[in-house]
mmCIF file of C-alpha atoms in Angstrom:
data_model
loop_
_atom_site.group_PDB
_atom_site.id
_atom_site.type_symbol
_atom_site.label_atom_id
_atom_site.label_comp_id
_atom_site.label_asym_id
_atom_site.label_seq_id
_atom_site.Cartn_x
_atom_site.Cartn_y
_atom_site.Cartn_z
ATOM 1 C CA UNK A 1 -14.455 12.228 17.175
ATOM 2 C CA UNK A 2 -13.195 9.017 15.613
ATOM 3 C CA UNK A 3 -13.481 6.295 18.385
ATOM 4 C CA UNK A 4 -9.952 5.376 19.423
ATOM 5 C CA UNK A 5 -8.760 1.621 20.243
ATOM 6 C CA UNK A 6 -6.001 -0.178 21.510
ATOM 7 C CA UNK A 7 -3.437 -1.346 19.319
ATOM 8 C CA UNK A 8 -4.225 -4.237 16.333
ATOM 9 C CA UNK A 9 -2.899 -6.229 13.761
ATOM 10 C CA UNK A 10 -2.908 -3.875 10.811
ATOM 11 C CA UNK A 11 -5.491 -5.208 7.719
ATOM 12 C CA UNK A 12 -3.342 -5.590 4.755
ATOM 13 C CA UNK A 13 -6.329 -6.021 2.605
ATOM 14 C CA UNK A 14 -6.786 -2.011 3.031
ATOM 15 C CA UNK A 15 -4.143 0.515 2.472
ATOM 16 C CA UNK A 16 -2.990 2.274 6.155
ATOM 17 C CA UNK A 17 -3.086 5.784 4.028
ATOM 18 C CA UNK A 18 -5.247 7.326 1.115
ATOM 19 C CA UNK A 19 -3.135 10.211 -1.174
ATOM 20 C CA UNK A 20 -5.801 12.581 -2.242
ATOM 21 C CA UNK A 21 -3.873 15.235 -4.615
ATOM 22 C CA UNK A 22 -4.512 17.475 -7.250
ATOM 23 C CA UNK A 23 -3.417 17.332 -10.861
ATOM 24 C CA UNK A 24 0.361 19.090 -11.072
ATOM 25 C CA UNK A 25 2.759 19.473 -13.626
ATOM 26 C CA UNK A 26 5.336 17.883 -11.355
ATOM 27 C CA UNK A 27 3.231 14.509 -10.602
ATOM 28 C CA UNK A 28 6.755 12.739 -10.316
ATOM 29 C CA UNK A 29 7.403 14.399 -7.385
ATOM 30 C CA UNK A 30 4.238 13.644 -5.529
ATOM 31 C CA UNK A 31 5.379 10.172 -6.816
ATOM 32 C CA UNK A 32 8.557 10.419 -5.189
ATOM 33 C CA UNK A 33 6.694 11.822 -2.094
ATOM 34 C CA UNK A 34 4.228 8.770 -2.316
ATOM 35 C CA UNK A 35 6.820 6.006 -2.699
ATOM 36 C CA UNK A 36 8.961 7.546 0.697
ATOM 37 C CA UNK A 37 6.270 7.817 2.809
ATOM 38 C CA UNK A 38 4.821 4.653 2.086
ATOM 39 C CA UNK A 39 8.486 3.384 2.815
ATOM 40 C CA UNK A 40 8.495 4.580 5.958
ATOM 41 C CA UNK A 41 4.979 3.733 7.175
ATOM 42 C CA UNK A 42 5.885 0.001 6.306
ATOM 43 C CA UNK A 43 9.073 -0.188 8.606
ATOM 44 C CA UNK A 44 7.380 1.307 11.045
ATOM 45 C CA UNK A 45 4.271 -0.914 11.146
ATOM 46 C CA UNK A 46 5.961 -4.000 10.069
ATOM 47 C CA UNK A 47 4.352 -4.480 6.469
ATOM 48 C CA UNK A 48 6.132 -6.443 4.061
ATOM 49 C CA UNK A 49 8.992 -4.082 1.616
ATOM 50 C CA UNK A 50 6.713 -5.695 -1.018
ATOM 51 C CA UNK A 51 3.053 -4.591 0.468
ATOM 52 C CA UNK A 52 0.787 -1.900 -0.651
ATOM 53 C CA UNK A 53 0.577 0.344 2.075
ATOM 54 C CA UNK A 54 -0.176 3.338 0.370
ATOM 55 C CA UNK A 55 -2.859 3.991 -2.235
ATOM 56 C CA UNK A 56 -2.571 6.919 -4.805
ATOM 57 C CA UNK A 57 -4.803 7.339 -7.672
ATOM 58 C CA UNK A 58 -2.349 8.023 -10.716
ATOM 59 C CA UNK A 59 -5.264 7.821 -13.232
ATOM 60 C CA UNK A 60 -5.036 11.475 -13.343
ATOM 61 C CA UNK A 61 -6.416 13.881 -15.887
ATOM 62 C CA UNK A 62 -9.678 13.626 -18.680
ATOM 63 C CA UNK A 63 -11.775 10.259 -18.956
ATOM 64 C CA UNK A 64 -10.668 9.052 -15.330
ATOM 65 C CA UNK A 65 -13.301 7.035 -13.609
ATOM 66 C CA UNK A 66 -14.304 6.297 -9.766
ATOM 67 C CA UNK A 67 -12.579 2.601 -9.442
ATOM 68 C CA UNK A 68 -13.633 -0.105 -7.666
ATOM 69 C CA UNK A 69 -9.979 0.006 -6.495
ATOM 70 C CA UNK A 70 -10.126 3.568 -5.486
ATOM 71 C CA UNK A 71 -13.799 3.159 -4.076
ATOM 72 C CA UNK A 72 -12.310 0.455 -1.831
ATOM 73 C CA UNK A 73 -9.066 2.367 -1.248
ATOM 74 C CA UNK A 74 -11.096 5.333 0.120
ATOM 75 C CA UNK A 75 -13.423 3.405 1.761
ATOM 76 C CA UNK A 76 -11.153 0.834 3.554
ATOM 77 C CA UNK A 77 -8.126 2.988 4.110
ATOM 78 C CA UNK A 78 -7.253 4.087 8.108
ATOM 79 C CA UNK A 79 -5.392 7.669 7.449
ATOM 80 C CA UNK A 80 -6.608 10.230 4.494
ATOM 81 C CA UNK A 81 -3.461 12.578 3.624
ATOM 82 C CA UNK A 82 -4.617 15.935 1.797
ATOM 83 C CA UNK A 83 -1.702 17.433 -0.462
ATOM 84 C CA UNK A 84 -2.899 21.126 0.325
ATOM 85 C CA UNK A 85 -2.729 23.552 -2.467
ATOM 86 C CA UNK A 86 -4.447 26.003 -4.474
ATOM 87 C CA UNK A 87 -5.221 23.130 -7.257
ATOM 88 C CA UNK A 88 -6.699 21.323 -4.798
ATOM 89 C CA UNK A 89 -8.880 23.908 -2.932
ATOM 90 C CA UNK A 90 -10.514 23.816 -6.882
ATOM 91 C CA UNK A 91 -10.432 20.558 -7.376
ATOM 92 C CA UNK A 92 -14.093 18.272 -7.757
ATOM 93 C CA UNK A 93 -12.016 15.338 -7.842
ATOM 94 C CA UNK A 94 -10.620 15.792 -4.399
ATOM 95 C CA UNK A 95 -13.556 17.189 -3.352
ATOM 96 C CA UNK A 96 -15.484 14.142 -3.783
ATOM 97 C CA UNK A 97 -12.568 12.195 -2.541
ATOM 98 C CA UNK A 98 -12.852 14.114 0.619
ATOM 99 C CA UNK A 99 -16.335 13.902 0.906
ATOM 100 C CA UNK A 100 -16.139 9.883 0.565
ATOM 101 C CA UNK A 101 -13.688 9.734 3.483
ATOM 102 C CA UNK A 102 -15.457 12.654 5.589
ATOM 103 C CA UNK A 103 -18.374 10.296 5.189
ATOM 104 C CA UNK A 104 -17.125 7.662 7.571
ATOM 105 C CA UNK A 105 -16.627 9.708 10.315
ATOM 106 C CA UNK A 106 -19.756 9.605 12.835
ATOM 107 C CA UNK A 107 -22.374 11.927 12.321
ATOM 108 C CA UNK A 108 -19.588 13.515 9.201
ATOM 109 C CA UNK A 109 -18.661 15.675 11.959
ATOM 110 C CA UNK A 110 -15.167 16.822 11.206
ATOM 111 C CA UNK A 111 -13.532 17.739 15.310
ATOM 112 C CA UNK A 112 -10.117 19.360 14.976
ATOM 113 C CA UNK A 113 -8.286 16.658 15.781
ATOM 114 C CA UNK A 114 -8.325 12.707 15.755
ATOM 115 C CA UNK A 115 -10.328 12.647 12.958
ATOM 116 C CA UNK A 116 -7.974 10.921 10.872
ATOM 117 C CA UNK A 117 -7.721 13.310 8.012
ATOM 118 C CA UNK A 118 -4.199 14.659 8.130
ATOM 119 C CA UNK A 119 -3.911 17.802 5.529
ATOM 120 C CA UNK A 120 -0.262 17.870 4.207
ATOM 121 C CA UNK A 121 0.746 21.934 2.858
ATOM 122 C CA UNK A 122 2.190 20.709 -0.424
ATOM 123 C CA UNK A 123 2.364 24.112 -1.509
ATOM 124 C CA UNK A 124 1.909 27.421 0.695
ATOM 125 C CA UNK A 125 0.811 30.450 -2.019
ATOM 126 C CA UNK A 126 -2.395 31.547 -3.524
ATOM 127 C CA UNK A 127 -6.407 31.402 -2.197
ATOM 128 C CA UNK A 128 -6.876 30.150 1.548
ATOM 129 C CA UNK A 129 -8.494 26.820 2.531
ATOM 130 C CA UNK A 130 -12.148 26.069 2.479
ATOM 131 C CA UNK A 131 -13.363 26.750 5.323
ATOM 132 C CA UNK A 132 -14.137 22.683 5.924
ATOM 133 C CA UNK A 133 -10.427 21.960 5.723
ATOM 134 C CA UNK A 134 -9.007 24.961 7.407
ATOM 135 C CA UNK A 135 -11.055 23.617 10.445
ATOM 136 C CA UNK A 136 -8.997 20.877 10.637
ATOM 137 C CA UNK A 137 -5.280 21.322 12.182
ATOM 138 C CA UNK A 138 -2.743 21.063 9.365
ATOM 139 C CA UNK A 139 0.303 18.162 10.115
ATOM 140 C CA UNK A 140 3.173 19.779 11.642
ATOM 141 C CA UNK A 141 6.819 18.220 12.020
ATOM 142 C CA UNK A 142 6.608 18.068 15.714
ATOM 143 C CA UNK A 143 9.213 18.527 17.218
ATOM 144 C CA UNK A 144 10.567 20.696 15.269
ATOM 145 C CA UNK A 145 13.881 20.747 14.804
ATOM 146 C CA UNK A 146 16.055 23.683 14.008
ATOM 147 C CA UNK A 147 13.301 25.696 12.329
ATOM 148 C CA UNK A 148 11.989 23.071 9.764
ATOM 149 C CA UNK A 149 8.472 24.168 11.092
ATOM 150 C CA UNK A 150 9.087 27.556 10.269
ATOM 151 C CA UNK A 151 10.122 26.492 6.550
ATOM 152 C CA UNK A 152 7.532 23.841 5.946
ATOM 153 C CA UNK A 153 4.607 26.285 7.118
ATOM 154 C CA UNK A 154 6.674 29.128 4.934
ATOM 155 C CA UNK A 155 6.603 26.821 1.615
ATOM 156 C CA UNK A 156 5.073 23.557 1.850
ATOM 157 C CA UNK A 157 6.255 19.909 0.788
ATOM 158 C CA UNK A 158 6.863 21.257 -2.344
ATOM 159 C CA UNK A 159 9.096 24.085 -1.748
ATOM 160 C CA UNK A 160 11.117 21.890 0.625
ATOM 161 C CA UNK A 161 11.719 19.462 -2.143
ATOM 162 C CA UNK A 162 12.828 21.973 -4.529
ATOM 163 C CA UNK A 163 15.961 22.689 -1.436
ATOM 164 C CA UNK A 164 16.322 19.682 -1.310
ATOM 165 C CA UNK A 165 19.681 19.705 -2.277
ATOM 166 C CA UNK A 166 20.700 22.095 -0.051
ATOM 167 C CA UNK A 167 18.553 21.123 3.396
ATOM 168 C CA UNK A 168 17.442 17.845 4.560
ATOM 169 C CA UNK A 169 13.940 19.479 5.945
ATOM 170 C CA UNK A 170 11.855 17.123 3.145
ATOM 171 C CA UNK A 171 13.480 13.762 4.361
ATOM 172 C CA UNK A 172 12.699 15.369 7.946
ATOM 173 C CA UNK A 173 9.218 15.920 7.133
ATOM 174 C CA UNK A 174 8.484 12.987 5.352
ATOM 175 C CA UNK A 175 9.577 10.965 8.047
ATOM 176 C CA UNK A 176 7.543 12.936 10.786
ATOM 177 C CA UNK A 177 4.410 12.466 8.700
ATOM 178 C CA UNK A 178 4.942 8.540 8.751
ATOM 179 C CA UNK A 179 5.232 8.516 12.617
ATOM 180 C CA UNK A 180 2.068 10.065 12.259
ATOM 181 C CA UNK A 181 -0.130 8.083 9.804
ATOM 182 C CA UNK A 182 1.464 5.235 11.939
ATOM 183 C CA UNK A 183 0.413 6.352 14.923
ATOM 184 C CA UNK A 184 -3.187 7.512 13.884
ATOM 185 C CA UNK A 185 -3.935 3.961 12.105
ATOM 186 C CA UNK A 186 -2.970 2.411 15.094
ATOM 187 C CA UNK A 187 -4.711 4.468 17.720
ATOM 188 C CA UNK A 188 -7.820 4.876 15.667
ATOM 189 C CA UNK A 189 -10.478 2.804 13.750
ATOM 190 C CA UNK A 190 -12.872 5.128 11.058
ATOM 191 C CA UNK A 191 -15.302 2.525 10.393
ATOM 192 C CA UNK A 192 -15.449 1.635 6.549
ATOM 193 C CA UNK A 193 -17.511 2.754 3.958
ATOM 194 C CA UNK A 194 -17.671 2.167 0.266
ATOM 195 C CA UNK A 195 -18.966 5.142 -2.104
ATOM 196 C CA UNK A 196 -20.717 3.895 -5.358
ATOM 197 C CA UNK A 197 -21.913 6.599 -6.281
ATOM 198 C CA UNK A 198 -19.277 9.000 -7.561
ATOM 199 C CA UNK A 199 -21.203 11.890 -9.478
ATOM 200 C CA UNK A 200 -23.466 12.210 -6.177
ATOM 201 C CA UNK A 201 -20.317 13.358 -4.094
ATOM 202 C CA UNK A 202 -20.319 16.948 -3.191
ATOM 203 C CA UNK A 203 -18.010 18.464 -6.152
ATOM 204 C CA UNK A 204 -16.546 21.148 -3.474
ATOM 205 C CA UNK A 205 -15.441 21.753 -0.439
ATOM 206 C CA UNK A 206 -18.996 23.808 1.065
ATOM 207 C CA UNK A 207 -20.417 23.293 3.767
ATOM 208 C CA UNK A 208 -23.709 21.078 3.697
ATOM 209 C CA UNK A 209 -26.781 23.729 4.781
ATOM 210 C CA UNK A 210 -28.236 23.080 8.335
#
């Protein structure tokens, strides 16, 4: 378990949350999702309107590199937020992103809770989780209020945004998930580590053989 600590002045030379994602058609959207979150967790923490307090790689798609600023953003950062889907279960880009942040952890022993890694359901359908995420407990809204929990476990981030218009459940969860990337870079410290060396990440999300 990640060792906890009372309350400290947040380092603004790190980002308080890493975005790891998968490649989607509607990348605006997990822009969109990005930008009001990151709103959020800087009124909450007291970060300047003007601050970085998010990081999210948008150097998407063929001939994209392992950055020194994504190196340090993953290395440095105090919450890792999954967007959960079937892209993602796939991906070997968020693989190795997870891998870089599971490595921080003590011992890379992942409990099922406090660990820091929050995974997000950004969209519900298709294969089930890895078995190294599904381990982990998935955010929930908490509390939930007039079923939202019920809808966001039903269709994810995603499918709540496409209501939008007709429910408030994504500003609802959006908000909840701040108070909890708030509350989990405040209450606990992953010490930081830097990965160099992208290509010798795990590409997948197996388990490592005992």
């Amino acid at each position: 378990m990640v060792e906890q600590h009372p309350p400290q002045a947040p380092d603004r030379r790190a980002p308080v949350f890493f975005l790891s994602y998968a490649e989607t058609p509607r990348r605006d959207w997990v822009r969109q999702f990005f930008e009001e979150l990151s709103d959020h967790v800087a009124e909450l923490m007291g970060f300047p309107a003007s601050g970085d307090v998010g990081f999210m790689n948008v150097n998407m798609g063929a001939g994209r590199v392992w950055s020194k600023e994504l190196a340090f953003a993953v290395g440095h950062c105090s919450v890792f937020v999954a967007l959960l889907s079937p892209r993602y279960y796939t991906s070997e880009w968020c693989a190795r992103e997870w891998h870089a942040f599971a490595s921080r952890l003590p011992d890379n022993i992942l409990a099922p809770e406090d660990t820091a890694m929050l995974p997000v359901i950004w969209t519900k359908k298709g294969v089930a989780a890895p078995a190294m995420i599904d381990r982990l407990q998935r955010f929930q809204p908490i509390p939930p209020p007039d079923g939202i929990e019920r809808r966001y476990g039903r269709e994810g981030v995603y499918g709540l945004r496409v209501r939008q218009l007709e429910s408030s459940d994504y500003d609802m969860v959006v908000w909840r998930l701040a108070n909890e990337i708030a509350d989990l870079a405040e209450r606990l410290h992953v010490p930081s580590k830097v990965a160099t060396d992208f290509e010798g990440l795990p590409g997948a999300f197996e388990e490592e053989p005992s």
